[in-house]
Amino acid sequence: MPLDRCLFVDDRSENVAAAVELGATGVLYRARADLERALAPLLGEDEARTPAADR
């Protein structure tokens, strides 16, 4: 899979920076909301706002 189609999520900024340098989209994970914001465009707003326990 081409790196420009990959989403890399990590809680360490140096790992995210390395992924971005290689061509991936990087998300620095600090809280669940960070990941939800990153995934919202891919899942659609309704899916992204549904609590994980309800899915």
GROMACS .gro file of C-alpha atoms in nm, residues 18-43:
model
   26
   18ALA     CA    1   0.924   0.982   1.108
   19ALA     CA    2   0.607   0.841   0.950
   20VAL     CA    3   0.520   1.182   0.805
   21GLU     CA    4   0.873   1.216   0.662
   22LEU     CA    5   0.821   0.883   0.484
   23GLY     CA    6   0.493   1.004   0.332
   24ALA     CA    7   0.223   0.874   0.568
   25THR     CA    8  -0.037   1.085   0.742
   26GLY     CA    9   0.054   1.105   1.110
   27VAL     CA   10  -0.160   1.160   1.418
   28LEU     CA   11  -0.014   1.225   1.759
   29TYR     CA   12  -0.237   1.037   2.002
   30ARG     CA   13  -0.290   1.218   2.330
   31ALA     CA   14  -0.656   1.143   2.387
   32ARG     CA   15  -0.934   0.945   2.223
   33ALA     CA   16  -1.064   1.266   2.066
   34ASP     CA   17  -0.740   1.296   1.862
   35LEU     CA   18  -0.805   0.963   1.696
   36GLU     CA   19  -1.177   1.032   1.648
   37ARG     CA   20  -1.095   1.360   1.468
   38ALA     CA   21  -0.845   1.183   1.241
   39LEU     CA   22  -1.088   0.903   1.155
   40ALA     CA   23  -1.404   1.115   1.116
   41PRO     CA   24  -1.348   1.192   0.745
   42LEU     CA   25  -1.295   0.822   0.676
   43LEU     CA   26  -1.588   0.688   0.877
   0.00000   0.00000   0.00000
